[in-house]
Tab-separated table of C-alpha atoms in Angstrom:
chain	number	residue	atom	x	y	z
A	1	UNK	CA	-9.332	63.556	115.103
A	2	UNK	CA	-12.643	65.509	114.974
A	3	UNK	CA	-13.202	67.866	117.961
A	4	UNK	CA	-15.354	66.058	120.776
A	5	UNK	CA	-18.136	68.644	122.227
A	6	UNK	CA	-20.688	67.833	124.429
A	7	UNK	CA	-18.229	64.881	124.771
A	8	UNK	CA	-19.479	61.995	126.722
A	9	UNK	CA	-21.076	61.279	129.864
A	10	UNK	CA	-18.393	60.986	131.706
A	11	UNK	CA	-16.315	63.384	130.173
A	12	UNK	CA	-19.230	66.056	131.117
A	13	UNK	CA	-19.736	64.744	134.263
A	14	UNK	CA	-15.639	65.272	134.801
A	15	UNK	CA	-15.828	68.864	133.638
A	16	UNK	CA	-18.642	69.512	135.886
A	17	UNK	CA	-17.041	67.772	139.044
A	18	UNK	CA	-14.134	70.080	138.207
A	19	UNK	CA	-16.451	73.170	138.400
A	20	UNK	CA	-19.195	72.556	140.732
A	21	UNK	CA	-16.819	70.896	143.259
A	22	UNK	CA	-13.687	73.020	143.063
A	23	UNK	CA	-14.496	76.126	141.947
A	24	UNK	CA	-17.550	78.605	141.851
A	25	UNK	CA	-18.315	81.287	145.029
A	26	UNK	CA	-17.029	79.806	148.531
A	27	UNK	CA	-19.009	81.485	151.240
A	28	UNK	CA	-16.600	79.910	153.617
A	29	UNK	CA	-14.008	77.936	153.964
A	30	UNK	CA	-13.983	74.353	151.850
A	31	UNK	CA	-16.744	72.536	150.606
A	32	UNK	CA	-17.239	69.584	152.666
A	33	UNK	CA	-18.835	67.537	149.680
A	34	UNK	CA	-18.007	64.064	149.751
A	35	UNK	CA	-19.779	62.082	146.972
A	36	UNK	CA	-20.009	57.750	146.754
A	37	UNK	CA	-18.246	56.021	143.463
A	38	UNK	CA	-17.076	59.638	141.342
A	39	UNK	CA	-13.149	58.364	142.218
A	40	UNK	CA	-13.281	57.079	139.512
A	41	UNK	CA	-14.248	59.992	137.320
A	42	UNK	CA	-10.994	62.036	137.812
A	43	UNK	CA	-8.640	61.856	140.454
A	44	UNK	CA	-7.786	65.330	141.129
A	45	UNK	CA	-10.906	64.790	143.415
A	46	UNK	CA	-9.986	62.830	145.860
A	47	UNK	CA	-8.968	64.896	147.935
A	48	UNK	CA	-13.015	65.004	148.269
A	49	UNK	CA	-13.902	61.147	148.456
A	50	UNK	CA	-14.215	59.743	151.349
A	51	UNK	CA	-17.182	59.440	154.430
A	52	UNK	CA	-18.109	63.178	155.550
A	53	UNK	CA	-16.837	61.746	158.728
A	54	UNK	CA	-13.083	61.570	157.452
A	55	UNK	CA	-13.783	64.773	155.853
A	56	UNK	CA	-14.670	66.282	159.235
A	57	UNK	CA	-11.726	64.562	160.725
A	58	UNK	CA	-9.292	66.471	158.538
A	59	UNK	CA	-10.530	69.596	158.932
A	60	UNK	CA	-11.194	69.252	162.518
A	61	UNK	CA	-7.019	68.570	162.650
A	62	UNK	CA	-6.045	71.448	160.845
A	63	UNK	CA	-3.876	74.371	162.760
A	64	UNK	CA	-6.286	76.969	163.009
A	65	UNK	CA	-9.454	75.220	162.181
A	66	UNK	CA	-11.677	77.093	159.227
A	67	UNK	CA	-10.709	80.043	157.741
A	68	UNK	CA	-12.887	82.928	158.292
A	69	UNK	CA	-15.017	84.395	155.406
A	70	UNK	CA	-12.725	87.039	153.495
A	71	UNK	CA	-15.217	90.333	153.789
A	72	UNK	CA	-14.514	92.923	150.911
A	73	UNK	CA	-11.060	94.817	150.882
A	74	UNK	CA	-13.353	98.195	151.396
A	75	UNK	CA	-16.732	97.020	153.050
B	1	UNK	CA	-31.648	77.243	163.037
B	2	UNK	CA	-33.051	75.709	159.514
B	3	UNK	CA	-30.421	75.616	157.376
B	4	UNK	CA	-30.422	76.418	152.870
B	5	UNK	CA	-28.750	75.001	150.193
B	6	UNK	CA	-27.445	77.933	148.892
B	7	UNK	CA	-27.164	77.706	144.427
B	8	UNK	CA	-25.753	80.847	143.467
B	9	UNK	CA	-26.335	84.314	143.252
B	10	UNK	CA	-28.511	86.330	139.992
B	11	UNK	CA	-28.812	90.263	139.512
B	12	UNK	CA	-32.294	91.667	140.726
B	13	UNK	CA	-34.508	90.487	143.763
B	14	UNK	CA	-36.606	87.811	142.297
B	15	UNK	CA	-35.777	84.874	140.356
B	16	UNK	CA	-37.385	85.264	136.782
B	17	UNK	CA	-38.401	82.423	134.910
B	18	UNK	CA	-38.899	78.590	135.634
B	19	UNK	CA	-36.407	76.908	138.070
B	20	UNK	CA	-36.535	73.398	138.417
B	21	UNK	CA	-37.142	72.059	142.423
B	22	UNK	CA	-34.259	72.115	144.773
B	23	UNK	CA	-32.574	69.303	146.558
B	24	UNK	CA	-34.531	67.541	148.700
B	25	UNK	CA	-37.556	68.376	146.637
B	26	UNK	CA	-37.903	71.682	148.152
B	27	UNK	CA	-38.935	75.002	146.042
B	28	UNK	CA	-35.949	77.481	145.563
B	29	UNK	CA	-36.466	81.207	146.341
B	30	UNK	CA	-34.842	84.462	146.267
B	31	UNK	CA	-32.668	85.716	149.284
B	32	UNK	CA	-32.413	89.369	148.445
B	33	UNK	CA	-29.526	91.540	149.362
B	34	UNK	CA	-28.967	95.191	147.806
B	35	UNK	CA	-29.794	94.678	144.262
B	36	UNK	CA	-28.827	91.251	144.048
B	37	UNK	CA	-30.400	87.986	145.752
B	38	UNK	CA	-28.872	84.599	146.674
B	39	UNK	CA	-31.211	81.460	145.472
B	40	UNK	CA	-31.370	79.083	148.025
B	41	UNK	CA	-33.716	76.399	149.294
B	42	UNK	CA	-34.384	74.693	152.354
B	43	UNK	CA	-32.244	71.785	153.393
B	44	UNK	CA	-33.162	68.847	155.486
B	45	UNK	CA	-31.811	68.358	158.928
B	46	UNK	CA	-29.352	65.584	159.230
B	47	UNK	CA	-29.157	65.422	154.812
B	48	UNK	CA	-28.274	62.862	153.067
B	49	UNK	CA	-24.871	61.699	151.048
B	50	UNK	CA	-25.117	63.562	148.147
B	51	UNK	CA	-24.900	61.685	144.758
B	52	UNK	CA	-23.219	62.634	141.494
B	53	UNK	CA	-26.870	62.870	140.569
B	54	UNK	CA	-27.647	65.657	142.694
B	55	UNK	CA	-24.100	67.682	141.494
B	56	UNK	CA	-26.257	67.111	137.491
B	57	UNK	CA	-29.354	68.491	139.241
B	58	UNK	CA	-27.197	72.238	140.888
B	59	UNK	CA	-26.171	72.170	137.532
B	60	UNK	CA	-29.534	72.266	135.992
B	61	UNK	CA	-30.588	74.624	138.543
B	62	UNK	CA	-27.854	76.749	137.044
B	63	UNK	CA	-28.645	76.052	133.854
B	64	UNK	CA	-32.181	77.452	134.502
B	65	UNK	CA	-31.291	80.636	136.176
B	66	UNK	CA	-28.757	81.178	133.672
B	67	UNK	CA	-31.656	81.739	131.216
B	68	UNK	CA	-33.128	84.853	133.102
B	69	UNK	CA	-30.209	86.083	135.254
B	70	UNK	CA	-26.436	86.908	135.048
B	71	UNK	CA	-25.650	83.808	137.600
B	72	UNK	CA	-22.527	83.705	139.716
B	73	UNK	CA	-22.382	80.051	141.098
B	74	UNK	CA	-21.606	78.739	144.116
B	75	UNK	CA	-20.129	75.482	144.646
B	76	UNK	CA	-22.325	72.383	144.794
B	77	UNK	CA	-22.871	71.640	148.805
B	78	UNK	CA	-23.176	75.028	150.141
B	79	UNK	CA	-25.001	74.953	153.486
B	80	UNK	CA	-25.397	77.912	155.516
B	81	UNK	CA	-28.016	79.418	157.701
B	82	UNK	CA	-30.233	82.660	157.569
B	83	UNK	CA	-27.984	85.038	159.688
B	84	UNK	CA	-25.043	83.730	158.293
B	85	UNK	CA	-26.250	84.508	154.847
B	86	UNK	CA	-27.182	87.704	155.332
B	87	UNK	CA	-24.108	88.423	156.894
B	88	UNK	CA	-21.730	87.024	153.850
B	89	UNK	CA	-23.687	88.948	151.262
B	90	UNK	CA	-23.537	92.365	152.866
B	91	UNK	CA	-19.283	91.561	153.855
B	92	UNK	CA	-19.153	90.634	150.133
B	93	UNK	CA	-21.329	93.335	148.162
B	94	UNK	CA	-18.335	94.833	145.991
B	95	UNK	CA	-16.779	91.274	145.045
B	96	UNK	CA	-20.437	90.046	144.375
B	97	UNK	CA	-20.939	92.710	141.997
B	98	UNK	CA	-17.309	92.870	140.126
B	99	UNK	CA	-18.343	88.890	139.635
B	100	UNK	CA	-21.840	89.913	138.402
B	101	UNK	CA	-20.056	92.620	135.883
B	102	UNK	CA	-17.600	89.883	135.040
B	103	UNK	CA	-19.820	87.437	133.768
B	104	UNK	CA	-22.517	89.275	132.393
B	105	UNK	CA	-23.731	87.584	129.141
B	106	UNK	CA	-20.917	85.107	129.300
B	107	UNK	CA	-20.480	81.587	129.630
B	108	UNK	CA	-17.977	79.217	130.458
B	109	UNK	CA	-16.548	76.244	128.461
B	110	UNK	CA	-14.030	73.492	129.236
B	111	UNK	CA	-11.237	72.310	126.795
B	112	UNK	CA	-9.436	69.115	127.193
B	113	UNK	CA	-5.913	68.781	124.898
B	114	UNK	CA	-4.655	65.189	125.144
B	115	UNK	CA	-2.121	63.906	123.295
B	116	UNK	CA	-2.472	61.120	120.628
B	117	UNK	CA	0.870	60.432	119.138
B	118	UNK	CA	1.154	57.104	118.125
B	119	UNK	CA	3.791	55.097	116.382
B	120	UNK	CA	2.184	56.275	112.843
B	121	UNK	CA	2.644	59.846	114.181
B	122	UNK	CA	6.377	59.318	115.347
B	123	UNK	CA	8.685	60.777	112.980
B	124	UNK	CA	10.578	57.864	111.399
B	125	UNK	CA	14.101	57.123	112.201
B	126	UNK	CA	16.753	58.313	109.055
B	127	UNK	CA	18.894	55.696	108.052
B	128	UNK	CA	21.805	58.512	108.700
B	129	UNK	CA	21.269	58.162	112.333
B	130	UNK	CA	21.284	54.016	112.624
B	131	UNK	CA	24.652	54.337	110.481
B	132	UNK	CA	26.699	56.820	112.501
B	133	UNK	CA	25.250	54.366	116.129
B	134	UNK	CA	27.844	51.868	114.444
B	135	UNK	CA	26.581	49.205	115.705
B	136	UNK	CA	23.995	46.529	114.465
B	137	UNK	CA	21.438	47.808	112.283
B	138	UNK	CA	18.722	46.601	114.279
B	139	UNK	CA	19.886	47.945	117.556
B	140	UNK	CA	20.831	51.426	116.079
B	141	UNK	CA	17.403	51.156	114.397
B	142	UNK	CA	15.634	50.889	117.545
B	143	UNK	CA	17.707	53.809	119.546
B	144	UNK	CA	16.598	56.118	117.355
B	145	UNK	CA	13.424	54.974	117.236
B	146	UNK	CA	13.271	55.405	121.010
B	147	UNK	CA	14.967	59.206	120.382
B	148	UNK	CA	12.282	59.915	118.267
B	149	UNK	CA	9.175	58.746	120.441
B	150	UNK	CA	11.126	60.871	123.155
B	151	UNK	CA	11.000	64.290	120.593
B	152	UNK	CA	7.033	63.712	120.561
B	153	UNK	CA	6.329	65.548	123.731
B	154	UNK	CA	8.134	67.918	123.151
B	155	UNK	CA	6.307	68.311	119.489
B	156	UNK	CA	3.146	68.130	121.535
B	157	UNK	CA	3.972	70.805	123.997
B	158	UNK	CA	4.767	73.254	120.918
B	159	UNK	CA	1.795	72.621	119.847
B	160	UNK	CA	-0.149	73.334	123.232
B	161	UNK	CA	2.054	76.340	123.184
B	162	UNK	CA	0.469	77.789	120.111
B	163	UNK	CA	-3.300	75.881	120.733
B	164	UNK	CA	-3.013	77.749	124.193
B	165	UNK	CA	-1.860	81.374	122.451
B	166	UNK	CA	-5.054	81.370	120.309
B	167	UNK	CA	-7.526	79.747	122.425
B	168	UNK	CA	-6.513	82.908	124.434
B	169	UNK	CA	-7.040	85.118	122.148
B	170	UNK	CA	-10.445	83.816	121.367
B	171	UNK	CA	-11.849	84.206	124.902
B	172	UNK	CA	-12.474	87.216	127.221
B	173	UNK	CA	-10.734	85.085	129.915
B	174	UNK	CA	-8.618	81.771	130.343
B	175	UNK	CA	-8.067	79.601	133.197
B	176	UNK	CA	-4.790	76.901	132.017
B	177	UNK	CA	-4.245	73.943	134.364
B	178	UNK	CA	-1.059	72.815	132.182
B	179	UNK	CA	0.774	70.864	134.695
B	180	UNK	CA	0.121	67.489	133.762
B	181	UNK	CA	-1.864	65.541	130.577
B	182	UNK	CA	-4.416	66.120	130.030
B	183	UNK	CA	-3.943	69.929	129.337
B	184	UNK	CA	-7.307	71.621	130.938
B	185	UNK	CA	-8.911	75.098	130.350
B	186	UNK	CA	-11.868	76.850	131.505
B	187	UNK	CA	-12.736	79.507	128.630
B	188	UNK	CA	-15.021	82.765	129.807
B	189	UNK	CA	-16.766	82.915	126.190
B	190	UNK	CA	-19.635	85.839	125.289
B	191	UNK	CA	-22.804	83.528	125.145
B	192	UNK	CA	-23.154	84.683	121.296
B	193	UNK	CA	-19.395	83.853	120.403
B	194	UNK	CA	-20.014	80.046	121.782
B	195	UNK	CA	-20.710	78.743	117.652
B	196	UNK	CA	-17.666	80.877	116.502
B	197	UNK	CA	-15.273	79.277	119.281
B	198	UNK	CA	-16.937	76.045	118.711
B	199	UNK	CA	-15.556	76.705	114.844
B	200	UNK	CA	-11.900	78.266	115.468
B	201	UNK	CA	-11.625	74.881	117.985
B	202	UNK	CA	-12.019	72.522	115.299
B	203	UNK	CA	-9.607	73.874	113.038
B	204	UNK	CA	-7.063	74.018	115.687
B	205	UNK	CA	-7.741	70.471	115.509
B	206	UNK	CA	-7.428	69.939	112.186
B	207	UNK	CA	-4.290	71.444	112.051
B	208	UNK	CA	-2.713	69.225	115.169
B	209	UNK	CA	-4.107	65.783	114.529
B	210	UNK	CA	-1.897	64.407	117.130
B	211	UNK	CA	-3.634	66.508	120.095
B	212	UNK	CA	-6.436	65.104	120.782
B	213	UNK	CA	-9.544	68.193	121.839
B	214	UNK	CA	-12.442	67.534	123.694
B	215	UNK	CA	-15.315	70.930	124.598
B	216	UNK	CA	-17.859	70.856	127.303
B	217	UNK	CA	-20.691	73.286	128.196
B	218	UNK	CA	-21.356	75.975	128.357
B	219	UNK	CA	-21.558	75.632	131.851
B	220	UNK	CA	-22.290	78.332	134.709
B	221	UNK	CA	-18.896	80.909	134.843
B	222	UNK	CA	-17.209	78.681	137.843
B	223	UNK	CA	-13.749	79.511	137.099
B	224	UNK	CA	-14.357	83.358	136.500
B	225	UNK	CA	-15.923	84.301	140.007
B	226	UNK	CA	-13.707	85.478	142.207
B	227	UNK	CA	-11.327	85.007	139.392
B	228	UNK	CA	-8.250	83.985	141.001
B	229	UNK	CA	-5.163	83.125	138.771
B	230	UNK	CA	-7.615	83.625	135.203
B	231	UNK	CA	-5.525	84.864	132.618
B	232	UNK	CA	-7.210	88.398	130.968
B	233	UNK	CA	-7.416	87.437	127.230
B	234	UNK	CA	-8.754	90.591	125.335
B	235	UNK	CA	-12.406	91.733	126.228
Protein backbone atom coordinates (compact mmCIF):
# COMPACT_ATOMS: atom_id res chain seq x y z
CA UNK A 1 0.00 0.00 0.00
CA UNK A 2 1.67 3.24 -1.23
CA UNK A 3 1.93 5.99 1.45
CA UNK A 4 -1.16 8.48 1.19
CA UNK A 5 0.15 12.31 1.61
CA UNK A 6 -1.77 15.16 1.15
CA UNK A 7 -4.39 12.36 1.56
CA UNK A 8 -7.88 13.33 0.80
CA UNK A 9 -10.25 15.92 1.58
CA UNK A 10 -11.52 14.60 4.29
CA UNK A 11 -8.66 13.01 5.61
CA UNK A 12 -7.00 16.73 5.65
CA UNK A 13 -9.86 18.25 6.83
CA UNK A 14 -9.70 15.44 9.91
CA UNK A 15 -6.08 16.25 10.63
CA UNK A 16 -6.83 19.83 10.69
CA UNK A 17 -10.03 19.53 12.97
CA UNK A 18 -7.64 17.60 15.20
CA UNK A 19 -5.21 20.61 15.30
CA UNK A 20 -7.04 23.74 14.90
CA UNK A 21 -9.82 22.54 17.27
CA UNK A 22 -7.94 20.69 19.98
CA UNK A 23 -4.75 21.84 20.14
CA UNK A 24 -2.66 25.08 19.33
CA UNK A 25 -2.24 28.20 22.15
CA UNK A 26 -5.43 28.41 24.58
CA UNK A 27 -5.58 31.92 25.91
CA UNK A 28 -8.20 30.65 28.23
CA UNK A 29 -10.02 28.08 29.15
CA UNK A 30 -11.79 25.77 26.18
CA UNK A 31 -12.60 26.72 22.88
CA UNK A 32 -16.21 27.12 22.62
CA UNK A 33 -16.23 26.19 18.78
CA UNK A 34 -19.13 24.37 17.78
CA UNK A 35 -19.21 23.71 13.99
CA UNK A 36 -22.67 22.29 11.78
CA UNK A 37 -22.24 18.65 9.92
CA UNK A 38 -18.05 17.90 10.84
CA UNK A 39 -19.58 14.78 13.23
CA UNK A 40 -19.12 13.09 10.80
CA UNK A 41 -15.48 13.77 10.06
CA UNK A 42 -14.05 12.14 13.27
CA UNK A 43 -15.67 11.52 16.36
CA UNK A 44 -13.18 12.38 18.87
CA UNK A 45 -14.93 15.81 18.24
CA UNK A 46 -17.92 15.63 19.54
CA UNK A 47 -17.38 16.57 22.44
CA UNK A 48 -17.49 19.99 20.25
CA UNK A 49 -20.79 19.45 18.12
CA UNK A 50 -23.58 20.66 19.21
CA UNK A 51 -25.58 24.45 19.30
CA UNK A 52 -23.13 27.04 21.14
CA UNK A 53 -26.10 27.12 23.37
CA UNK A 54 -25.50 23.44 24.73
CA UNK A 55 -21.96 24.30 24.68
CA UNK A 56 -22.62 27.22 27.04
CA UNK A 57 -24.87 25.03 29.04
CA UNK A 58 -22.05 22.66 29.93
CA UNK A 59 -19.69 24.92 30.83
CA UNK A 60 -22.00 27.12 32.63
CA UNK A 61 -22.61 23.63 34.95
CA UNK A 62 -19.21 22.95 35.63
CA UNK A 63 -17.87 23.19 39.51
CA UNK A 64 -15.87 26.13 39.37
CA UNK A 65 -16.87 27.63 36.12
CA UNK A 66 -13.67 28.56 33.66
CA UNK A 67 -10.39 28.07 34.58
CA UNK A 68 -8.32 31.07 34.91
CA UNK A 69 -5.50 31.83 32.37
CA UNK A 70 -2.22 29.97 33.67
CA UNK A 71 0.32 33.23 33.82
CA UNK A 72 4.08 32.13 33.51
CA UNK A 73 5.68 30.02 36.43
CA UNK A 74 8.17 33.27 36.88
CA UNK A 75 6.25 36.37 35.39
CA UNK B 1 -15.79 46.39 24.12
CA UNK B 2 -15.08 45.22 20.26
CA UNK B 3 -13.94 42.03 20.41
CA UNK B 4 -10.74 40.06 17.80
CA UNK B 5 -10.40 36.90 16.42
CA UNK B 6 -7.23 36.23 17.66
CA UNK B 7 -4.91 33.69 14.79
CA UNK B 8 -1.76 33.18 16.41
CA UNK B 9 1.22 34.73 17.46
CA UNK B 10 4.71 35.53 14.89
CA UNK B 11 8.23 36.88 16.14
CA UNK B 12 8.69 40.74 15.45
CA UNK B 13 5.99 43.61 15.58
CA UNK B 14 4.60 43.62 12.15
CA UNK B 15 3.27 40.98 10.07
CA UNK B 16 5.59 40.61 6.91
CA UNK B 17 4.29 39.50 3.80
CA UNK B 18 0.72 38.94 2.27
CA UNK B 19 -2.03 37.59 4.64
CA UNK B 20 -5.13 36.66 3.23
CA UNK B 21 -8.49 38.68 4.90
CA UNK B 22 -9.76 37.58 8.22
CA UNK B 23 -13.08 36.16 9.17
CA UNK B 24 -15.75 38.18 8.61
CA UNK B 25 -13.91 39.84 5.79
CA UNK B 26 -12.04 42.01 8.04
CA UNK B 27 -8.11 42.92 7.50
CA UNK B 28 -5.77 41.17 10.10
CA UNK B 29 -3.14 43.25 11.96
CA UNK B 30 -0.40 43.05 14.35
CA UNK B 31 -1.05 43.26 18.21
CA UNK B 32 2.44 43.90 19.44
CA UNK B 33 3.74 42.81 22.76
CA UNK B 34 7.63 42.85 23.70
CA UNK B 35 9.20 41.56 20.64
CA UNK B 36 6.49 39.50 19.56
CA UNK B 37 2.83 40.47 18.27
CA UNK B 38 -0.48 38.55 18.30
CA UNK B 39 -2.41 38.73 14.69
CA UNK B 40 -5.81 39.31 15.22
CA UNK B 41 -8.76 40.88 13.44
CA UNK B 42 -11.89 42.35 14.29
CA UNK B 43 -14.87 40.17 14.97
CA UNK B 44 -18.48 40.93 14.49
CA UNK B 45 -20.82 41.40 17.36
CA UNK B 46 -23.27 38.64 17.82
CA UNK B 47 -20.91 36.23 14.95
CA UNK B 48 -22.04 33.77 13.20
CA UNK B 49 -21.85 29.66 13.42
CA UNK B 50 -18.68 29.05 12.19
CA UNK B 51 -18.32 26.53 9.25
CA UNK B 52 -15.69 23.90 8.54
CA UNK B 53 -14.99 26.42 5.82
CA UNK B 54 -13.89 29.06 7.99
CA UNK B 55 -11.52 26.34 10.26
CA UNK B 56 -9.75 25.86 6.06
CA UNK B 57 -9.61 29.67 5.94
CA UNK B 58 -7.43 30.07 10.00
CA UNK B 59 -5.59 27.55 8.39
CA UNK B 60 -4.66 29.49 5.37
CA UNK B 61 -4.16 32.42 7.46
CA UNK B 62 -1.54 30.23 9.08
CA UNK B 63 -0.33 29.02 6.19
CA UNK B 64 0.45 32.64 5.09
CA UNK B 65 2.14 33.87 8.15
CA UNK B 66 4.01 30.79 8.28
CA UNK B 67 5.84 32.06 5.16
CA UNK B 68 7.35 35.25 6.89
CA UNK B 69 7.17 34.43 10.63
CA UNK B 70 7.98 31.61 13.15
CA UNK B 71 3.99 31.19 13.93
CA UNK B 72 2.73 29.73 17.17
CA UNK B 73 -1.07 29.04 16.54
CA UNK B 74 -3.85 29.48 18.42
CA UNK B 75 -6.83 27.45 18.21
CA UNK B 76 -9.49 28.20 15.60
CA UNK B 77 -12.36 30.38 17.58
CA UNK B 78 -10.32 32.45 19.78
CA UNK B 79 -12.27 35.55 20.84
CA UNK B 80 -10.97 37.90 23.25
CA UNK B 81 -10.97 41.59 23.77
CA UNK B 82 -8.23 44.40 23.79
CA UNK B 83 -7.44 44.50 27.60
CA UNK B 84 -7.72 41.01 27.89
CA UNK B 85 -5.15 40.52 25.23
CA UNK B 86 -2.78 42.60 26.41
CA UNK B 87 -3.05 41.19 29.62
CA UNK B 88 -2.48 37.30 28.44
CA UNK B 89 0.55 38.22 26.40
CA UNK B 90 2.48 40.08 29.07
CA UNK B 91 1.28 36.92 31.94
CA UNK B 92 2.61 34.64 29.16
CA UNK B 93 5.94 36.31 27.74
CA UNK B 94 8.41 33.37 28.80
CA UNK B 95 6.01 30.43 27.53
CA UNK B 96 5.36 32.58 24.33
CA UNK B 97 8.89 32.71 23.64
CA UNK B 98 10.10 28.95 24.68
CA UNK B 99 7.08 28.15 21.96
CA UNK B 100 8.60 30.67 19.48
CA UNK B 101 12.27 28.93 20.11
CA UNK B 102 10.49 25.61 19.83
CA UNK B 103 9.17 25.89 16.55
CA UNK B 104 11.45 27.98 14.83
CA UNK B 105 11.88 26.74 11.20
CA UNK B 106 9.76 23.73 11.91
CA UNK B 107 6.67 22.33 10.83
CA UNK B 108 4.25 19.94 11.84
CA UNK B 109 2.93 16.78 10.06
CA UNK B 110 0.23 14.22 10.88
CA UNK B 111 0.64 10.37 10.44
CA UNK B 112 -2.21 8.04 10.37
CA UNK B 113 -1.18 3.98 10.85
CA UNK B 114 -4.28 1.86 10.18
CA UNK B 115 -4.29 -1.52 9.93
CA UNK B 116 -5.09 -3.53 6.72
CA UNK B 117 -4.80 -7.17 7.46
CA UNK B 118 -6.98 -9.05 5.48
CA UNK B 119 -7.65 -12.71 5.04
CA UNK B 120 -4.69 -12.79 2.26
CA UNK B 121 -2.49 -11.26 5.01
CA UNK B 122 -3.56 -13.83 7.81
CA UNK B 123 -1.01 -16.34 8.30
CA UNK B 124 -2.52 -19.64 7.11
CA UNK B 125 -3.56 -22.29 9.45
CA UNK B 126 -0.80 -25.56 9.51
CA UNK B 127 -2.38 -28.67 8.99
CA UNK B 128 -0.41 -29.68 12.43
CA UNK B 129 -2.74 -27.57 14.35
CA UNK B 130 -6.33 -28.86 12.70
CA UNK B 131 -4.85 -32.50 13.48
CA UNK B 132 -3.92 -32.26 17.15
CA UNK B 133 -8.00 -30.14 17.57
CA UNK B 134 -9.10 -33.91 16.93
CA UNK B 135 -12.02 -33.19 15.80
CA UNK B 136 -13.54 -32.68 12.23
CA UNK B 137 -11.27 -31.30 9.81
CA UNK B 138 -13.41 -28.56 8.94
CA UNK B 139 -14.14 -27.38 12.40
CA UNK B 140 -10.42 -27.67 13.55
CA UNK B 141 -9.72 -25.88 10.24
CA UNK B 142 -11.72 -22.99 11.12
CA UNK B 143 -10.42 -22.63 15.00
CA UNK B 144 -7.28 -22.05 13.91
CA UNK B 145 -8.18 -19.98 11.40
CA UNK B 146 -9.95 -17.83 13.98
CA UNK B 147 -6.45 -18.18 16.29
CA UNK B 148 -4.68 -16.85 13.58
CA UNK B 149 -6.89 -13.70 12.61
CA UNK B 150 -6.65 -13.17 16.52
CA UNK B 151 -2.38 -13.17 16.28
CA UNK B 152 -2.86 -10.23 13.59
CA UNK B 153 -3.13 -7.45 16.07
CA UNK B 154 -0.84 -8.36 17.84
CA UNK B 155 1.54 -8.60 14.50
CA UNK B 156 0.22 -5.13 13.84
CA UNK B 157 1.05 -3.63 17.16
CA UNK B 158 4.81 -4.96 16.70
CA UNK B 159 4.88 -3.35 13.91
CA UNK B 160 3.55 0.13 15.28
CA UNK B 161 6.07 -0.60 17.92
CA UNK B 162 8.99 -0.38 15.58
CA UNK B 163 7.05 2.27 12.85
CA UNK B 164 6.64 4.41 16.14
CA UNK B 165 10.63 3.88 17.30
CA UNK B 166 11.81 5.34 13.95
CA UNK B 167 9.27 7.81 13.12
CA UNK B 168 10.75 9.09 16.47
CA UNK B 169 13.86 9.13 15.63
CA UNK B 170 13.21 11.00 12.47
CA UNK B 171 11.54 14.02 14.11
CA UNK B 172 12.71 16.71 16.60
CA UNK B 173 9.45 15.94 18.48
CA UNK B 174 6.48 13.33 18.58
CA UNK B 175 3.08 13.56 19.82
CA UNK B 176 1.53 9.44 19.83
CA UNK B 177 -2.23 9.16 20.39
CA UNK B 178 -1.92 5.15 20.39
CA UNK B 179 -4.94 4.27 22.29
CA UNK B 180 -7.21 3.16 19.78
CA UNK B 181 -7.03 2.47 15.61
CA UNK B 182 -6.26 4.43 13.96
CA UNK B 183 -2.72 5.02 15.48
CA UNK B 184 -2.24 9.08 15.25
CA UNK B 185 0.96 11.26 15.43
CA UNK B 186 1.74 14.79 15.18
CA UNK B 187 5.55 14.96 13.94
CA UNK B 188 7.57 18.49 14.78
CA UNK B 189 9.72 18.12 11.40
CA UNK B 190 12.63 20.96 10.37
CA UNK B 191 10.78 22.61 7.33
CA UNK B 192 13.90 21.37 5.09
CA UNK B 193 13.74 17.65 6.42
CA UNK B 194 9.81 17.51 5.25
CA UNK B 195 11.06 15.56 1.53
CA UNK B 196 13.49 13.30 3.57
CA UNK B 197 10.61 12.23 6.14
CA UNK B 198 8.25 12.15 3.32
CA UNK B 199 10.98 9.35 1.90
CA UNK B 200 11.94 7.30 5.23
CA UNK B 201 7.73 7.17 5.55
CA UNK B 202 7.29 5.33 2.49
CA UNK B 203 9.69 2.75 3.06
CA UNK B 204 8.33 2.10 6.42
CA UNK B 205 5.49 1.32 4.31
CA UNK B 206 6.93 -0.77 2.08
CA UNK B 207 8.26 -2.81 4.56
CA UNK B 208 4.68 -3.27 6.58
CA UNK B 209 2.19 -3.67 3.78
CA UNK B 210 -0.40 -4.60 6.23
CA UNK B 211 -0.34 -1.02 8.06
CA UNK B 212 -1.90 1.07 6.19
CA UNK B 213 0.04 5.13 6.37
CA UNK B 214 -1.57 8.13 5.54
CA UNK B 215 0.72 12.04 5.90
CA UNK B 216 -0.88 15.39 6.11
CA UNK B 217 0.61 18.92 6.06
CA UNK B 218 2.74 20.46 6.96
CA UNK B 219 0.49 22.25 8.98
CA UNK B 220 1.11 25.19 11.62
CA UNK B 221 3.18 23.44 14.92
CA UNK B 222 -0.34 22.83 16.93
CA UNK B 223 0.78 20.00 18.91
CA UNK B 224 4.29 21.51 19.85
CA UNK B 225 3.09 24.83 21.63
CA UNK B 226 2.83 24.57 24.95
CA UNK B 227 4.04 21.11 24.33
CA UNK B 228 2.31 19.12 26.80
CA UNK B 229 2.87 15.25 26.83
CA UNK B 230 5.28 15.59 23.21
CA UNK B 231 7.77 13.07 23.33
CA UNK B 232 11.61 14.80 22.79
CA UNK B 233 12.92 12.77 19.78
CA UNK B 234 16.58 13.98 19.12
CA UNK B 235 17.01 17.72 18.00
Amino acid sequence: MPLETGGGQDLALSDLLDRALDKGVVLWGEATVSLAGVDLVYVGLKVLIGSVDAVQRMRGAAPGGLPAAEADETA
Amino acid sequence: MSMLHVYAIVDGDAIRGAVPLGHDGQPVAAFPADGFAAVVGAAKSGGTMPTVEDVWHHDAILGALMAEHVVVPLRFGTLCDQAELSGLLRERRRRTWRDLDRVRGRVELALRLSKTVDEKLAPEPTRTAATDAQTQPGTAYLMARMACRHQAPAAGDTAIRDIRDRIDRLAVATAWDDGAWPVKASCLIARSAVPGFIDAAERLVERYPHIGMSCTGPWAPYSFVGAFGAHEGTP
